[in-house]
Every structure is written in C-alpha cells, then in structure tokens.
C-alpha atoms as a printed R data frame, in Angstrom:
    type eleno elety resid chain resno      x       y       z
1   ATOM     1    CA   UNK     A     1  6.587  13.742   1.982
2   ATOM     2    CA   UNK     A     2  8.107  12.250  -1.159
3   ATOM     3    CA   UNK     A     3  7.198  13.866  -4.460
4   ATOM     4    CA   UNK     A     4  7.363  12.820  -8.094
5   ATOM     5    CA   UNK     A     5  7.923  14.818 -11.254
6   ATOM     6    CA   UNK     A     6  7.636  13.381 -14.742
7   ATOM     7    CA   UNK     A     7  9.694  14.414 -17.758
8   ATOM     8    CA   UNK     A     8  9.553  13.419 -21.360
9   ATOM     9    CA   UNK     A     9 13.211  13.082 -22.259
10  ATOM    10    CA   UNK     A    10 14.205  16.328 -23.930
11  ATOM    11    CA   UNK     A    11 10.775  17.874 -23.382
12  ATOM    12    CA   UNK     A    12  9.131  20.062 -20.750
13  ATOM    13    CA   UNK     A    13  7.732  18.501 -17.557
14  ATOM    14    CA   UNK     A    14  3.996  18.045 -17.177
15  ATOM    15    CA   UNK     A    15  1.609  17.650 -14.262
16  ATOM    16    CA   UNK     A    16  1.669  14.427 -12.254
17  ATOM    17    CA   UNK     A    17 -1.506  12.438 -12.690
18  ATOM    18    CA   UNK     A    18 -1.862  12.901 -16.435
19  ATOM    19    CA   UNK     A    19 -1.163   9.823 -18.536
20  ATOM    20    CA   UNK     A    20  2.007  10.449 -20.580
21  ATOM    21    CA   UNK     A    21  1.558  10.357 -24.340
22  ATOM    22    CA   UNK     A    22  3.991   8.149 -26.205
23  ATOM    23    CA   UNK     A    23  5.970   9.827 -28.928
24  ATOM    24    CA   UNK     A    24  8.715   8.994 -31.377
25  ATOM    25    CA   UNK     A    25 12.017  10.531 -32.287
26  ATOM    26    CA   UNK     A    26 14.565   9.722 -35.008
27  ATOM    27    CA   UNK     A    27 17.253   7.165 -34.187
28  ATOM    28    CA   UNK     A    28 20.434   6.922 -36.230
29  ATOM    29    CA   UNK     A    29 20.143   4.133 -38.775
30  ATOM    30    CA   UNK     A    30 16.369   3.862 -38.347
31  ATOM    31    CA   UNK     A    31 13.465   5.893 -39.681
32  ATOM    32    CA   UNK     A    32 11.685   6.158 -36.318
33  ATOM    33    CA   UNK     A    33 11.534   4.344 -33.055
34  ATOM    34    CA   UNK     A    34  9.316   4.714 -30.001
35  ATOM    35    CA   UNK     A    35 10.944   6.272 -26.930
36  ATOM    36    CA   UNK     A    36 12.174   3.573 -24.553
37  ATOM    37    CA   UNK     A    37 11.977   5.477 -21.268
38  ATOM    38    CA   UNK     A    38 10.669   8.508 -19.399
39  ATOM    39    CA   UNK     A    39 12.802  10.654 -17.134
40  ATOM    40    CA   UNK     A    40 11.269  10.722 -13.654
41  ATOM    41    CA   UNK     A    41 12.337  12.649 -10.566
42  ATOM    42    CA   UNK     A    42 11.547  11.507  -7.030
43  ATOM    43    CA   UNK     A    43 12.363  13.454  -3.892
44  ATOM    44    CA   UNK     A    44 12.671  11.563  -0.610
45  ATOM    45    CA   UNK     A    45 14.543  11.661   2.670
46  ATOM    46    CA   UNK     A    46 15.590   8.001   2.608
47  ATOM    47    CA   UNK     A    47 15.786   5.021   0.270
48  ATOM    48    CA   UNK     A    48 14.929   1.415   1.125
49  ATOM    49    CA   UNK     A    49 16.388  -1.304  -1.101
50  ATOM    50    CA   UNK     A    50 15.275  -4.875  -1.423
51  ATOM    51    CA   UNK     A    51 18.353  -7.071  -1.864
52  ATOM    52    CA   UNK     A    52 17.864 -10.056  -4.201
53  ATOM    53    CA   UNK     A    53 16.947  -8.896  -7.691
54  ATOM    54    CA   UNK     A    54 17.724  -5.275  -6.808
55  ATOM    55    CA   UNK     A    55 21.321  -5.175  -5.588
56  ATOM    56    CA   UNK     A    56 22.343  -8.601  -6.839
57  ATOM    57    CA   UNK     A    57 21.312 -11.335  -9.213
58  ATOM    58    CA   UNK     A    58 20.685 -14.419  -7.089
59  ATOM    59    CA   UNK     A    59 17.924 -15.905  -9.252
60  ATOM    60    CA   UNK     A    60 19.960 -18.933 -10.414
61  ATOM    61    CA   UNK     A    61 20.842 -19.796  -6.810
62  ATOM    62    CA   UNK     A    62 17.293 -19.247  -5.529
63  ATOM    63    CA   UNK     A    63 15.775 -21.442  -8.218
64  ATOM    64    CA   UNK     A    64 18.363 -24.214  -7.834
65  ATOM    65    CA   UNK     A    65 17.774 -24.398  -4.093
66  ATOM    66    CA   UNK     A    66 13.986 -24.327  -4.214
67  ATOM    67    CA   UNK     A    67 13.799 -26.794  -7.082
68  ATOM    68    CA   UNK     A    68 16.046 -29.197  -5.180
69  ATOM    69    CA   UNK     A    69 14.003 -28.761  -2.014
70  ATOM    70    CA   UNK     A    70 10.707 -29.261  -3.887
71  ATOM    71    CA   UNK     A    71 11.993 -32.383  -5.630
72  ATOM    72    CA   UNK     A    72 13.170 -33.868  -2.330
73  ATOM    73    CA   UNK     A    73  9.643 -33.434  -0.925
74  ATOM    74    CA   UNK     A    74  7.738 -34.606  -3.972
75  ATOM    75    CA   UNK     A    75  6.471 -31.130  -4.860
76  ATOM    76    CA   UNK     A    76  6.291 -29.346  -8.208
77  ATOM    77    CA   UNK     A    77  9.685 -27.644  -8.686
78  ATOM    78    CA   UNK     A    78  8.391 -25.090 -11.199
79  ATOM    79    CA   UNK     A    79  5.532 -23.988  -8.972
80  ATOM    80    CA   UNK     A    80  7.671 -23.748  -5.849
81  ATOM    81    CA   UNK     A    81 10.476 -21.818  -7.565
82  ATOM    82    CA   UNK     A    82  7.957 -19.318  -8.952
83  ATOM    83    CA   UNK     A    83  6.566 -18.631  -5.468
84  ATOM    84    CA   UNK     A    84  9.875 -18.285  -3.629
85  ATOM    85    CA   UNK     A    85 10.983 -14.860  -4.886
86  ATOM    86    CA   UNK     A    86 10.530 -11.883  -2.588
87  ATOM    87    CA   UNK     A    87  9.142 -13.788   0.389
88  ATOM    88    CA   UNK     A    88 10.632 -15.108   3.603
89  ATOM    89    CA   UNK     A    89 11.531 -18.753   3.062
90  ATOM    90    CA   UNK     A    90  9.561 -19.873   6.105
91  ATOM    91    CA   UNK     A    91  6.408 -18.294   4.675
92  ATOM    92    CA   UNK     A    92  6.952 -20.027   1.341
93  ATOM    93    CA   UNK     A    93  7.313 -23.361   3.131
94  ATOM    94    CA   UNK     A    94  4.172 -22.789   5.180
95  ATOM    95    CA   UNK     A    95  2.215 -21.878   2.050
96  ATOM    96    CA   UNK     A    96  3.290 -24.785  -0.156
97  ATOM    97    CA   UNK     A    97  3.774 -27.578   2.413
98  ATOM    98    CA   UNK     A    98  1.745 -26.897   5.570
99  ATOM    99    CA   UNK     A    99  2.154 -30.522   6.644
100 ATOM   100    CA   UNK     A   100  5.918 -30.094   7.104
101 ATOM   101    CA   UNK     A   101  7.792 -28.722  10.129
102 ATOM   102    CA   UNK     A   102  8.373 -25.222   8.727
103 ATOM   103    CA   UNK     A   103 10.980 -24.233  11.314
104 ATOM   104    CA   UNK     A   104 13.070 -27.335  10.625
105 ATOM   105    CA   UNK     A   105 12.740 -27.034   6.852
106 ATOM   106    CA   UNK     A   106 13.589 -23.336   6.981
107 ATOM   107    CA   UNK     A   107 16.918 -24.050   8.657
108 ATOM   108    CA   UNK     A   108 17.757 -26.560   5.925
109 ATOM   109    CA   UNK     A   109 16.734 -24.239   3.085
110 ATOM   110    CA   UNK     A   110 18.688 -21.337   4.567
111 ATOM   111    CA   UNK     A   111 21.885 -23.383   4.708
112 ATOM   112    CA   UNK     A   112 21.338 -24.573   1.137
113 ATOM   113    CA   UNK     A   113 21.000 -20.944   0.034
114 ATOM   114    CA   UNK     A   114 24.109 -19.862   1.932
115 ATOM   115    CA   UNK     A   115 26.127 -22.703   0.401
116 ATOM   116    CA   UNK     A   116 24.943 -22.034  -3.163
117 ATOM   117    CA   UNK     A   117 26.891 -18.992  -4.345
118 ATOM   118    CA   UNK     A   118 27.349 -19.804  -8.026
119 ATOM   119    CA   UNK     A   119 26.135 -16.943 -10.190
120 ATOM   120    CA   UNK     A   120 25.437 -14.537  -7.306
121 ATOM   121    CA   UNK     A   121 26.725 -11.253  -8.721
122 ATOM   122    CA   UNK     A   122 26.096  -7.548  -8.232
123 ATOM   123    CA   UNK     A   123 23.547  -6.067 -10.629
124 ATOM   124    CA   UNK     A   124 24.546  -3.077 -12.798
125 ATOM   125    CA   UNK     A   125 24.657   0.212 -10.939
126 ATOM   126    CA   UNK     A   126 24.104  -1.233  -7.470
127 ATOM   127    CA   UNK     A   127 27.548  -0.716  -5.954
128 ATOM   128    CA   UNK     A   128 27.901   2.730  -7.534
129 ATOM   129    CA   UNK     A   129 24.552   3.963  -6.237
130 ATOM   130    CA   UNK     A   130 25.095   2.709  -2.686
131 ATOM   131    CA   UNK     A   131 28.566   4.268  -2.594
132 ATOM   132    CA   UNK     A   132 27.087   7.678  -3.418
133 ATOM   133    CA   UNK     A   133 24.417   7.608  -0.709
134 ATOM   134    CA   UNK     A   134 24.987   8.803   2.877
135 ATOM   135    CA   UNK     A   135 25.007   5.801   5.240
136 ATOM   136    CA   UNK     A   136 22.181   7.230   7.327
137 ATOM   137    CA   UNK     A   137 19.879   7.699   4.317
138 ATOM   138    CA   UNK     A   138 19.442   4.127   3.085
139 ATOM   139    CA   UNK     A   139 18.788   0.618   4.337
140 ATOM   140    CA   UNK     A   140 18.415  -2.863   2.910
141 ATOM   141    CA   UNK     A   141 15.023  -4.435   3.618
142 ATOM   142    CA   UNK     A   142 15.217  -8.085   2.611
143 ATOM   143    CA   UNK     A   143 13.252 -11.285   3.073
144 ATOM   144    CA   UNK     A   144 16.536 -13.142   3.554
145 ATOM   145    CA   UNK     A   145 17.850 -14.008   6.993
146 ATOM   146    CA   UNK     A   146 20.793 -11.995   8.265
147 ATOM   147    CA   UNK     A   147 23.366 -14.792   7.714
148 ATOM   148    CA   UNK     A   148 22.095 -15.287   4.164
149 ATOM   149    CA   UNK     A   149 22.073 -11.546   3.454
150 ATOM   150    CA   UNK     A   150 25.662 -11.167   4.699
151 ATOM   151    CA   UNK     A   151 26.772 -14.169   2.633
152 ATOM   152    CA   UNK     A   152 25.153 -12.990  -0.602
153 ATOM   153    CA   UNK     A   153 26.415  -9.426  -0.216
154 ATOM   154    CA   UNK     A   154 29.916 -10.846   0.171
155 ATOM   155    CA   UNK     A   155 29.513 -13.064  -2.895
156 ATOM   156    CA   UNK     A   156 28.399 -10.004  -4.887
157 ATOM   157    CA   UNK     A   157 31.213  -7.805  -3.553
158 ATOM   158    CA   UNK     A   158 28.834  -5.308  -1.915
159 ATOM   159    CA   UNK     A   159 29.725  -4.040   1.584
160 ATOM   160    CA   UNK     A   160 27.182  -4.801   4.311
161 ATOM   161    CA   UNK     A   161 25.436  -1.460   4.955
162 ATOM   162    CA   UNK     A   162 25.038   0.170   8.327
163 ATOM   163    CA   UNK     A   163 21.279  -0.418   8.366
164 ATOM   164    CA   UNK     A   164 19.466  -3.646   7.440
165 ATOM   165    CA   UNK     A   165 16.092  -5.239   8.112
166 ATOM   166    CA   UNK     A   166 16.119  -9.005   7.603
167 ATOM   167    CA   UNK     A   167 13.702 -11.904   8.050
168 ATOM   168    CA   UNK     A   168 14.412 -12.182  11.782
169 ATOM   169    CA   UNK     A   169 13.408  -8.569  12.401
170 ATOM   170    CA   UNK     A   170  9.751  -8.963  11.400
171 ATOM   171    CA   UNK     A   171  6.778 -11.092  12.387
172 ATOM   172    CA   UNK     A   172  5.173 -10.811   8.963
173 ATOM   173    CA   UNK     A   173  7.149 -10.661   5.743
174 ATOM   174    CA   UNK     A   174  6.288  -9.054   2.420
175 ATOM   175    CA   UNK     A   175  3.603  -8.336   1.148
176 ATOM   176    CA   UNK     A   176  2.886  -7.143   4.685
177 ATOM   177    CA   UNK     A   177  3.982  -3.509   5.139
178 ATOM   178    CA   UNK     A   178  5.880  -4.436   8.309
179 ATOM   179    CA   UNK     A   179  9.359  -4.855   6.736
180 ATOM   180    CA   UNK     A   180  9.371  -1.420   5.083
181 ATOM   181    CA   UNK     A   181  7.747   0.275   8.061
182 ATOM   182    CA   UNK     A   182 10.557  -1.100  10.212
183 ATOM   183    CA   UNK     A   183 13.114   0.059   7.653
184 ATOM   184    CA   UNK     A   184 11.759   3.611   7.831
185 ATOM   185    CA   UNK     A   185 11.730   3.522  11.639
186 ATOM   186    CA   UNK     A   186 15.307   2.196  11.702
187 ATOM   187    CA   UNK     A   187 16.462   5.237   9.731
188 ATOM   188    CA   UNK     A   188 14.240   7.612  11.713
189 ATOM   189    CA   UNK     A   189 12.029   8.815   8.855
190 ATOM   190    CA   UNK     A   190  8.299   8.790   8.240
191 ATOM   191    CA   UNK     A   191  7.118   6.124   5.774
192 ATOM   192    CA   UNK     A   192  5.885   8.772   3.342
193 ATOM   193    CA   UNK     A   193  9.430  10.179   3.184
194 ATOM   194    CA   UNK     A   194 10.903   6.896   1.913
195 ATOM   195    CA   UNK     A   195 11.410   5.640  -1.641
196 ATOM   196    CA   UNK     A   196 11.568   1.878  -2.232
197 ATOM   197    CA   UNK     A   197 13.373  -0.132  -4.916
198 ATOM   198    CA   UNK     A   198 11.852  -3.598  -5.405
199 ATOM   199    CA   UNK     A   199 11.736  -6.364  -7.988
200 ATOM   200    CA   UNK     A   200  8.729  -8.486  -6.950
201 ATOM   201    CA   UNK     A   201  4.968  -7.990  -6.787
202 ATOM   202    CA   UNK     A   202  5.043  -8.952  -3.091
203 ATOM   203    CA   UNK     A   203  7.669  -6.300  -2.369
204 ATOM   204    CA   UNK     A   204  5.825  -3.611  -4.314
205 ATOM   205    CA   UNK     A   205  2.616  -4.445  -2.433
206 ATOM   206    CA   UNK     A   206  4.538  -4.197   0.840
207 ATOM   207    CA   UNK     A   207  5.922  -0.761  -0.046
208 ATOM   208    CA   UNK     A   208  2.586   0.576  -1.248
209 ATOM   209    CA   UNK     A   209  0.812  -0.735   1.865
210 ATOM   210    CA   UNK     A   210  3.432   1.096   3.959
211 ATOM   211    CA   UNK     A   211  2.524   4.358   2.207
212 ATOM   212    CA   UNK     A   212  5.734   4.619   0.178
213 ATOM   213    CA   UNK     A   213  6.535   5.257  -3.462
214 ATOM   214    CA   UNK     A   214  7.941   2.176  -5.176
215 ATOM   215    CA   UNK     A   215 10.254   1.819  -8.166
216 ATOM   216    CA   UNK     A   216 10.281  -1.667  -9.688
217 ATOM   217    CA   UNK     A   217 13.204  -3.381 -11.407
218 ATOM   218    CA   UNK     A   218 12.329  -5.768 -14.220
219 ATOM   219    CA   UNK     A   219 15.122  -8.144 -13.205
220 ATOM   220    CA   UNK     A   220 12.929 -10.981 -11.916
221 ATOM   221    CA   UNK     A   221  9.331 -10.539 -13.101
222 ATOM   222    CA   UNK     A   222  7.856  -9.344 -16.415
223 ATOM   223    CA   UNK     A   223  6.690  -5.751 -16.652
224 ATOM   224    CA   UNK     A   224  3.004  -6.690 -16.650
225 ATOM   225    CA   UNK     A   225  3.365  -8.016 -13.093
226 ATOM   226    CA   UNK     A   226  5.001  -4.809 -11.815
227 ATOM   227    CA   UNK     A   227  2.282  -2.329 -12.750
228 ATOM   228    CA   UNK     A   228  1.526  -1.421  -9.116
229 ATOM   229    CA   UNK     A   229  4.871   0.410  -8.927
230 ATOM   230    CA   UNK     A   230  5.174   4.148  -9.565
231 ATOM   231    CA   UNK     A   231  7.957   3.509 -12.089
232 ATOM   232    CA   UNK     A   232  9.679   0.525 -13.722
233 ATOM   233    CA   UNK     A   233 13.379   0.471 -14.612
234 ATOM   234    CA   UNK     A   234 15.839  -2.046 -16.020
235 ATOM   235    CA   UNK     A   235 18.258  -1.942 -13.049
236 ATOM   236    CA   UNK     A   236 19.998   0.534 -10.766
237 ATOM   237    CA   UNK     A   237 22.231   1.721 -13.598
238 ATOM   238    CA   UNK     A   238 19.125   3.699 -14.607
239 ATOM   239    CA   UNK     A   239 19.201   5.648 -11.323
240 ATOM   240    CA   UNK     A   240 21.042   8.783 -10.203
241 ATOM   241    CA   UNK     A   241 20.728  10.266  -6.718
242 ATOM   242    CA   UNK     A   242 21.991  13.473  -5.104
243 ATOM   243    CA   UNK     A   243 21.524  14.901  -1.616
244 ATOM   244    CA   UNK     A   244 20.241  18.460  -1.944
245 ATOM   245    CA   UNK     A   245 19.083  20.536   1.031
246 ATOM   246    CA   UNK     A   246 18.391  17.440   3.157
247 ATOM   247    CA   UNK     A   247 16.417  15.766   0.343
248 ATOM   248    CA   UNK     A   248 17.538  12.967  -1.910
249 ATOM   249    CA   UNK     A   249 16.735  13.880  -5.504
250 ATOM   250    CA   UNK     A   250 16.452  10.603  -7.389
251 ATOM   251    CA   UNK     A   251 16.317  10.540 -11.193
252 ATOM   252    CA   UNK     A   252 15.239   7.340 -12.921
253 ATOM   253    CA   UNK     A   253 14.896   6.288 -16.550
254 ATOM   254    CA   UNK     A   254 11.481   4.671 -16.364
255 ATOM   255    CA   UNK     A   255  9.861   2.330 -18.846
256 ATOM   256    CA   UNK     A   256  6.455   3.772 -19.828
257 ATOM   257    CA   UNK     A   257  3.704   2.054 -17.776
C-alpha cells in the first residue's frame, strides 16, 4: 500500500494527518518570504501518468480545436473549451450537444486534434522522469484515443511507453475510476499500490475513486480546483523517483494545500 511522509524543507518530518504550519525563512535580497513548497515523500509500486497537461502542454491545441468545433455548431466556444480538458472527447460531445451524432462528431474532432500540433511540447521534467523509471513500473492513462496519444507524444518528443490505457480501452472515462483501475491491472499492481499524476479535477476524482494517491500539476487548472489531490506541484521537474527494494520512492516539492 502506498504511503506518504511530509517534510518541512530543512526541518524534521512530522506525522501524516496533521495540518502543516506555514513558516518563513530569510531569502537573499528580501527580509522574509513564506516558504513556497513542502517536501513530500510517496512510496508506491507503480506510477500512472495522465498525458495532456502532465507530460506535455497541449492546451493551445485542445482549445483551438474545441473552439473551432463549438463555433461550427453554434455553441459557446469558451464554455466548450473549459469542459474539454481531462475527458474523453466523445463524452464532452455527448454532454454539450446531445442532439448531435456523437460517434460521427468524435471522429471529426479526433482528426482535428491529430492535425493540430502547433505548440504541443513536452513539459519540464517529463522526459527525464520517464527515462529514469523501469518500463514495467509506469503507464500512461489518458482520455485521448490511441492515434491521438501516439501523435502528441511524437510532437512532444516523448517515446511511446510500453504500457498505455487510452480512450478505446474503457467504457467510462474520467472521472470514473475505470481508466486508472485498468492502468493498475495492466501493470499487475493493486490500485492502492499506485501513485497518479494528474492535472484536472476529473482526473483527480478518477484516481481517488480508484483508491489511489493523486499528485496534481497546476499546469491546466488553478490550485483552488485541485484541492482533492494529496499534493500539488508545478510540473514534473518538481519530482524525483528512485526504485528501492521493489518500491518507488517519489519525492515531490508540493505547494502547501
């Protein structure tokens, strides 16, 4: 079962479950400044990564596509773009335009997303972290289809991993726990032994419903919408992981919740 330990940077660890007290320390050139992060240690047997907003920045592409699709159908582009992150595209279509043929529209949206590669780049720390993990200890669990996932990974310069769960592999997408439960099963580990990295409220809800610890990245949503996560970080550059006695020891620089 995964475990968490909290540290105040430069201080002794304290018991999980107590609210950490904020404190200040001198910063060169300033009188005082509040600490910007906590050191947190997670132990797990496997890691499950969302893709968009975690491994790569695809937000410009996602919003261009969904705004164009919404405009073409006489829908509110701002509202549609805000709902599209972290969900399977077919579920977004069903939610916002139930009168349309969702299967047909989904094919069109998928191709638009595959064709729109401008600005799709790897996020800081993503390639480094994946390169340091054993192939059998991590998987991508994404709401994208497999062709879209392969395309975006290529655009970002990230190798396609050995294990992936994509939109076609599940009947119910995030926030259902099904995607992460299937990711754990694919790797052969119990859900409680998996640590999840996510960037959306829907993804965090999915991980929590699956019985997993979740670390949120503030790459897509503001911090106040990520409070259900066990920790919040800037990006994967704030993460270090080592395999030690069959456990992954994962250190993160977490923003105080």
